[in-house]
CSV table of C-alpha atoms in Angstrom, one decimal:
chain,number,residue,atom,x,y,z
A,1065,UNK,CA,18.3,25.5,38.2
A,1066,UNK,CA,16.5,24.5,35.3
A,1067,UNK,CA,17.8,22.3,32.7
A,1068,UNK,CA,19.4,23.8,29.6
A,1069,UNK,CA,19.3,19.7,27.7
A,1070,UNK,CA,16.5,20.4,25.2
A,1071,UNK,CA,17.0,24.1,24.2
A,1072,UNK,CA,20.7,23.4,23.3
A,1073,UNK,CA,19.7,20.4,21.3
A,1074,UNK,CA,17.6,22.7,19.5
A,1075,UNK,CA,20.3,24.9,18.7
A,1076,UNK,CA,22.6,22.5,17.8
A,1077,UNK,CA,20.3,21.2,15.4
A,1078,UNK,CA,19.4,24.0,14.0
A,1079,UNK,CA,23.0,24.9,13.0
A,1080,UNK,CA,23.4,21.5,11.8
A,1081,UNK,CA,20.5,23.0,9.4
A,1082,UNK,CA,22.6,24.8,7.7
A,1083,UNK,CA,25.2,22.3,6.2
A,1084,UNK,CA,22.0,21.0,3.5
A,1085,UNK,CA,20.8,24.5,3.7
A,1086,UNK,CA,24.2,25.4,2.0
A,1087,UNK,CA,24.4,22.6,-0.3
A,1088,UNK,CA,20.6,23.7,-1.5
A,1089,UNK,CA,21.4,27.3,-2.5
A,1090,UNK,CA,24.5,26.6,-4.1
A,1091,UNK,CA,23.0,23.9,-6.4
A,1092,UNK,CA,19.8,25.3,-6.9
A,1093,UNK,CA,20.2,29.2,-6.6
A,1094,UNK,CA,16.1,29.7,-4.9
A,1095,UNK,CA,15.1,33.4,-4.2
A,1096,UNK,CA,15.5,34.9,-1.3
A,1097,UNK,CA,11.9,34.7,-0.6
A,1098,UNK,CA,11.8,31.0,-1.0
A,1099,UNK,CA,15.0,30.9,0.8
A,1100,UNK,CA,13.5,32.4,4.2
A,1101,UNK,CA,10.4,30.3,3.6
A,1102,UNK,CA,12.5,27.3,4.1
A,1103,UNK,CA,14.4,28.9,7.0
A,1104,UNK,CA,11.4,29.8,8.6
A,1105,UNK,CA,10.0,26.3,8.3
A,1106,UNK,CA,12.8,24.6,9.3
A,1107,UNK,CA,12.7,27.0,12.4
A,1108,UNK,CA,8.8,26.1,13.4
A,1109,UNK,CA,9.6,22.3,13.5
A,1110,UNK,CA,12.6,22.5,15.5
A,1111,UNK,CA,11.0,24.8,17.5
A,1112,UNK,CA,7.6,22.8,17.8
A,1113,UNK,CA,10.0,19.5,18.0
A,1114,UNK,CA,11.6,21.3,21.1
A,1115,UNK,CA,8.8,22.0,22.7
A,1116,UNK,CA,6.9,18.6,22.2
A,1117,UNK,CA,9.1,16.0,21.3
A,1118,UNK,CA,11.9,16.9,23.7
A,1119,UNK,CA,10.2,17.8,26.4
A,1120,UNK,CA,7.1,15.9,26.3
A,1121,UNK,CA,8.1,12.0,24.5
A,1122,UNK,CA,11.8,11.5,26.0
A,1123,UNK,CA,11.6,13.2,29.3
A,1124,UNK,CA,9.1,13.7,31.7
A,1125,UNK,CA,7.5,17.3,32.1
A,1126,UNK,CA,8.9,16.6,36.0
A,1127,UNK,CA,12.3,16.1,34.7
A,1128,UNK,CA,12.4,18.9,32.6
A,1129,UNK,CA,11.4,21.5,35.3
A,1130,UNK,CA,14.3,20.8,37.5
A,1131,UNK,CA,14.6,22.7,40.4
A,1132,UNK,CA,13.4,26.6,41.1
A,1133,UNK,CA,16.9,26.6,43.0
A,1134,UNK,CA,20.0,24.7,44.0
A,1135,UNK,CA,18.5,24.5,47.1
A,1136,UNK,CA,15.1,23.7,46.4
A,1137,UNK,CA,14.1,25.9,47.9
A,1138,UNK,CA,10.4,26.6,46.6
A,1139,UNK,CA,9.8,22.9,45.6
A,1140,UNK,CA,7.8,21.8,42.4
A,1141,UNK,CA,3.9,21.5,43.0
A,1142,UNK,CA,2.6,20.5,39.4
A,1143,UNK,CA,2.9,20.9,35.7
A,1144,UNK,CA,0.9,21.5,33.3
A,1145,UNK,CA,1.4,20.8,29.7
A,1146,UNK,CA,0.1,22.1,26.4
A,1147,UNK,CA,0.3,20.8,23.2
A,1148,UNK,CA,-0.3,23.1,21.2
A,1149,UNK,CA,0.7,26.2,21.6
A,1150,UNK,CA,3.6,24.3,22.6
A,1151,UNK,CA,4.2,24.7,26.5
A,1152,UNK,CA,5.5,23.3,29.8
A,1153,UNK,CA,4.7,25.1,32.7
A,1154,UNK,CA,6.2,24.6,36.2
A,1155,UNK,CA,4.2,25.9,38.9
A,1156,UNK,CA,6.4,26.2,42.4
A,1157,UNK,CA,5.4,27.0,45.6
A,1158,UNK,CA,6.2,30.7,45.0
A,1159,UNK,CA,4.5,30.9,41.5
A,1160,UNK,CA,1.2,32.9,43.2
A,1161,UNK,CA,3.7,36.0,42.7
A,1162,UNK,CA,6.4,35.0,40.8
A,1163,UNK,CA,4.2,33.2,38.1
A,1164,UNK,CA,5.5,29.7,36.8
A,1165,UNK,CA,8.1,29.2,34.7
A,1166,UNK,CA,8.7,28.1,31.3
A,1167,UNK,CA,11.8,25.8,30.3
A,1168,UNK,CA,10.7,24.9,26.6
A,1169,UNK,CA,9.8,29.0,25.9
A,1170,UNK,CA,13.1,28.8,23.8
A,1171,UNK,CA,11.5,26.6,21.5
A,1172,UNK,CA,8.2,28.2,21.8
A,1173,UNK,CA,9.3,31.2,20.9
A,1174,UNK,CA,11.8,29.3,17.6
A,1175,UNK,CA,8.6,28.0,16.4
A,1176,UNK,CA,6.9,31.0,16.5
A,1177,UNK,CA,9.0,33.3,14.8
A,1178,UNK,CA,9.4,30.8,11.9
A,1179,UNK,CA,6.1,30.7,11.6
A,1180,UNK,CA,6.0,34.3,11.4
A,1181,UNK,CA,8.9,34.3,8.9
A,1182,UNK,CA,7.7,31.5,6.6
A,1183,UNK,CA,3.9,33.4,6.8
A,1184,UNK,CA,5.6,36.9,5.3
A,1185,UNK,CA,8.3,35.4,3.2
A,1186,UNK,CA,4.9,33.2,1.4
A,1187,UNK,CA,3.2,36.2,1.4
A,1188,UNK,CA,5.8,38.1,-0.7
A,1189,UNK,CA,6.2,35.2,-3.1
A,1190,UNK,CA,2.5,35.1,-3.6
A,1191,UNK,CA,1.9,38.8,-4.1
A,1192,UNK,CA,4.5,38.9,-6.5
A,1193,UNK,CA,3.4,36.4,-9.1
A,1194,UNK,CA,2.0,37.4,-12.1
A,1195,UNK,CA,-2.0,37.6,-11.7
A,1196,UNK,CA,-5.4,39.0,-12.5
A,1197,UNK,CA,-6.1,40.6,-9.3
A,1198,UNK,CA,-5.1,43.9,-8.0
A,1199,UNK,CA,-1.9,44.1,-5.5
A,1200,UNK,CA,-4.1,45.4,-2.9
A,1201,UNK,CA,-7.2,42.7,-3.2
A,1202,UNK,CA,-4.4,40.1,-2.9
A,1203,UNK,CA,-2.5,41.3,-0.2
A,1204,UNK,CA,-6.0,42.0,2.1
A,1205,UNK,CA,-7.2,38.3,1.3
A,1206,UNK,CA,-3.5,36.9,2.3
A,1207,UNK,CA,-2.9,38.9,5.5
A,1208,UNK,CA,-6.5,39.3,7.1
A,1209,UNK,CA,-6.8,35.8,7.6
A,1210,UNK,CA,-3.1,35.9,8.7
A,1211,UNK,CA,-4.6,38.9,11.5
A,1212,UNK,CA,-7.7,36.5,12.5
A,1213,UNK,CA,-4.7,33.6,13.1
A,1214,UNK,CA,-3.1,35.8,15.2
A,1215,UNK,CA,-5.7,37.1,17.3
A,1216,UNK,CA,-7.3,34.0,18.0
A,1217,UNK,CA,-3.6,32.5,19.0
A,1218,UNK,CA,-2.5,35.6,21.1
A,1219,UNK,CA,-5.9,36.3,22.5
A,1220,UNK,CA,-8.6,33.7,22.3
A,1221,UNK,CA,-6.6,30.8,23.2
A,1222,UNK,CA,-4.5,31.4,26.4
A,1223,UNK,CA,-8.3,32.3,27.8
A,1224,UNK,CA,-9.4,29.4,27.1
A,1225,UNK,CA,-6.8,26.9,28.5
A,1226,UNK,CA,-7.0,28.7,31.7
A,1227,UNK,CA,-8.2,26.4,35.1
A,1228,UNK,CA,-11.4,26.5,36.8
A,1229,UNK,CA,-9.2,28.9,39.3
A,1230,UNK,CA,-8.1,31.1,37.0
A,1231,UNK,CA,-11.3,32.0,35.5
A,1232,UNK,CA,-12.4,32.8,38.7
A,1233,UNK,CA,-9.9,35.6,39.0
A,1234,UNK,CA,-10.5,36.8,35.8
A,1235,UNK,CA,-14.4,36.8,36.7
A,1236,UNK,CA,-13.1,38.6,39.5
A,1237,UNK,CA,-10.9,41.0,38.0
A,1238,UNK,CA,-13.9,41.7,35.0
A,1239,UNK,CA,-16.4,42.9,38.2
A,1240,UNK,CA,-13.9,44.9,40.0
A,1241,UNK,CA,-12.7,46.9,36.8
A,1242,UNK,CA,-14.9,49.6,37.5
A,1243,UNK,CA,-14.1,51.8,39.9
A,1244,UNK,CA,-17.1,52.1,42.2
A,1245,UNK,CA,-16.8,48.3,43.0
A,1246,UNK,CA,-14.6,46.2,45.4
A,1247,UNK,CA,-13.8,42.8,45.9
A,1248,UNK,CA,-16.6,42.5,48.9
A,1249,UNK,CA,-19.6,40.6,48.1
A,1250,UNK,CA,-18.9,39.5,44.4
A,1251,UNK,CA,-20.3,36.4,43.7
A,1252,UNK,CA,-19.5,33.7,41.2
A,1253,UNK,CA,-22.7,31.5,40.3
A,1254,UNK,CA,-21.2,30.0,37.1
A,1255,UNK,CA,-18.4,30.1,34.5
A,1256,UNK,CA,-19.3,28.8,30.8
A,1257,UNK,CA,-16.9,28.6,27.8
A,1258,UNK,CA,-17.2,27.9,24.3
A,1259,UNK,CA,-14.5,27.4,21.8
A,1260,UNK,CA,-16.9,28.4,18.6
A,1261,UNK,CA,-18.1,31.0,19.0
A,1262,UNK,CA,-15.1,31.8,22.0
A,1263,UNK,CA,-16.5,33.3,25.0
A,1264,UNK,CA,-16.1,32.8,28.8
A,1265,UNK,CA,-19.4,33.8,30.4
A,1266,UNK,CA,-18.9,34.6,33.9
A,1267,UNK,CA,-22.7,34.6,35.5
A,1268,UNK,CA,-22.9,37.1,38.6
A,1269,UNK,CA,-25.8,37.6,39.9
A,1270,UNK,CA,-27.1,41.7,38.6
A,1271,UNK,CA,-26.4,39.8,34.8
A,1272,UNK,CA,-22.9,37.9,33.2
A,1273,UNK,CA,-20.0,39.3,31.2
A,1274,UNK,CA,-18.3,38.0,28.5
A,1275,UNK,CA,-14.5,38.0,29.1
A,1276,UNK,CA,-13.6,37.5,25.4
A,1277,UNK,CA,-16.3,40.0,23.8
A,1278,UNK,CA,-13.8,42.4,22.4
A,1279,UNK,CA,-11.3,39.3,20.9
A,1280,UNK,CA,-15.0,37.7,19.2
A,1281,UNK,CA,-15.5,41.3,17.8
A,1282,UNK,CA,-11.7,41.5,16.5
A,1283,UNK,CA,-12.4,37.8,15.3
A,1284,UNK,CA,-15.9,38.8,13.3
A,1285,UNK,CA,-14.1,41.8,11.5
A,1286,UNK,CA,-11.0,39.9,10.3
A,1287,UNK,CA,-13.3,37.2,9.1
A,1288,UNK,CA,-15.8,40.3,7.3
A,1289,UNK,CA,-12.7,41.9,5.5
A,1290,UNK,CA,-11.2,38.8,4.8
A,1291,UNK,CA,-14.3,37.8,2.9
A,1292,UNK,CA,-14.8,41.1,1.3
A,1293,UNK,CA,-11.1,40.8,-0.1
A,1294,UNK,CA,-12.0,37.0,-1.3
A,1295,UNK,CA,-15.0,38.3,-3.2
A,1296,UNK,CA,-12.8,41.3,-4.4
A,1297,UNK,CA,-10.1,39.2,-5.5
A,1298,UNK,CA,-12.5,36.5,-7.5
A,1299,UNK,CA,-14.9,39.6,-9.3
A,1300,UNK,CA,-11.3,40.9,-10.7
A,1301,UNK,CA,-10.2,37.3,-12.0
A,1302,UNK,CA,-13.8,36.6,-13.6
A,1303,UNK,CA,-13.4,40.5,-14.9
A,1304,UNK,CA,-10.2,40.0,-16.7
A,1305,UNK,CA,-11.4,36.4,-18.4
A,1306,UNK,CA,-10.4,33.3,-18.6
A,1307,UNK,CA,-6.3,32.2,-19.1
A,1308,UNK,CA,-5.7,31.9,-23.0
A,1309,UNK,CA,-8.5,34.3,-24.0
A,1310,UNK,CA,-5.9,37.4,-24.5
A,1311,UNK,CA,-7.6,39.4,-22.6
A,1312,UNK,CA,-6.2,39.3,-19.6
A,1313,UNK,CA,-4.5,41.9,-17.8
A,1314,UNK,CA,-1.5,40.7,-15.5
A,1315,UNK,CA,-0.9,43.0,-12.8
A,1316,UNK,CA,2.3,43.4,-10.1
C-alpha cells in the first residue's frame, strides 16, 4: 500500500505550527484577518514542502509510490513528477482504467486551500482599509485577477502538461464529440501547443481545433475586467486628489 511517511510529517508539522502560532496572538493580539492570512500561508508551504521537498529531495518518486497492493499485484511502470502544481503520479499496470494514483495529493490539496485562504483573508484586509476608491472598483481589481489565477491553474495548465499520448486522446475525444462522427478514420497529422497564448492545436485533416479555445476566452475576459476595474479604481483615486489636500473622500 502506499506510504503514509510524508503526509503525516506534514501533519505533525503543522500542529507543531500552532505552539508559535499561540505565542503570536497572545503577545501581539493580530485580527482575525491577518490571523487566517498567516494560517493560510503557513498551510501553502507545508503543503508545497510536502509535495516537493518530501517527496521529491529525500526520497525517490519510486520510493514514495510503494506498491498498488500487498501483493504487487499491478506492479509500478513509471512516474511522473510535477513541480509545480506540486504532484507525484504513479502510473501502474492497471492505471488505463483505474487512472494513477497520487500519494503527495494530501499536500497538494494543504497547499492549495491555504492559498485559497491566505488569497480571501488578504482580500478582506485590503478591501477594508481606508481608501479613495469605491468598495466595488476594489473588490473587481482584487478578485478578477484572483479568477484569471484560477482558471489558468484549474484549466489551462493540467492541458498543457499532458504527454504526446494523451493529447492524442484528447484530439480524439474533440473529433468524436459530435454525434454524427465515430472513432473510424480520424486522423492525427499534428499536435501544437503554446503556453502564451495557451492552445493545443490538434490538425486533422477537413481543418484543426483548438482544445483550450473556451479556457483562452475565459482567460481574455478576466484579463478585460480586470483592466477595466484597474482603470476604474485609478480615475477614482486621481478624482478624489492627492493625500493631504483635504479633499479626499475615504470610503468603506
Amino acid at each position: 500500500m502506499l506510504p503514509l511517511g510524508t503526509q503525516v510529517l506534514t501533519v505533525c508539522l503543522l500542529l507543531i505550527g500552532l505552539i508559535p502560532y499561540k505565542v503570536w496572538t497572545s503577545s501581539r493580539g493580530p485580527s482575525r484577518e491577518v490571523r487566517w492570512t498567516v494560517i493560510g500561508l503557513w498551510a501553502t508551504a507545508l503543503g508545497y514542502a510536502g509535495a516537493v521537498a518530501y517527496g521529491f529531495a529525500f526520497t525517490a518518486p519510486v520510493s514514495v509510490c510503494g506498491w498498488g497492493t500487498l501483493d504487487n499485484d499491478f506492479p509500478l511502470v513509471r512516474v511522473t513528477v510535477d513541480p509545480f502544481p506540486p504532484d507525484v503520479a504513479c502510473h501502474w499496470s492497471d492505471s488505463t482504467s483505474y487512472g494513477p494514483s497520487h500519494p503527495t495529493a494530501l499536500s497538494s490539496w494543504l497547499m492549495w486551500a491555504g492559498l485559497a485562504v491566505t488569497a480571501v483573508a488578504l482580500s478582506v484586509v485590503l478591501l477594508r482599509r481606508r481608501s479613495r476608491a469605491s468598495l466595488a472598483a476594489r473588490a473587481g481589481a482584487i478578485w478578477s485577477p484572483m479568477v484569471a489565477v484560477a482558471i489558468w491553474v484549474a484549466g489551462i495548465d493540467p492541458a498543457l502538461d499532458l504527454s504526446r499520448g494523451d493529447l492524442n486522446d484528447q484530439c480524439l475525444y474533440a473529433k468524436t464529440l459530435p454525434p454524427e462522427t465515430t472513432l473510424t478514420r480520424i486522423e492525427i497529422l499534428d499536435v501544437d501547443r503554446t503556453v502564451f497564448p495557451p492552445s493545443i492545436t490538434c490538425t486533422y485533416p477537413d481543418g484543426t481545433t483548438n482544445l483550450l479555445a473556451d479556457q483562452w476566452i475565459a482567460l481574455l475576459v478576466c484579463a478585460a475586467v480586470s483592466a477595466a476595474f484597474a482603470g476604474v479604481v485609478l480615475h477614482q483615486v486621481r478624482q478624489a486628489g492627492r493625500p493631504g489636500r483635504g479633499d479626499e473622500q475615504p470610503t468603506g
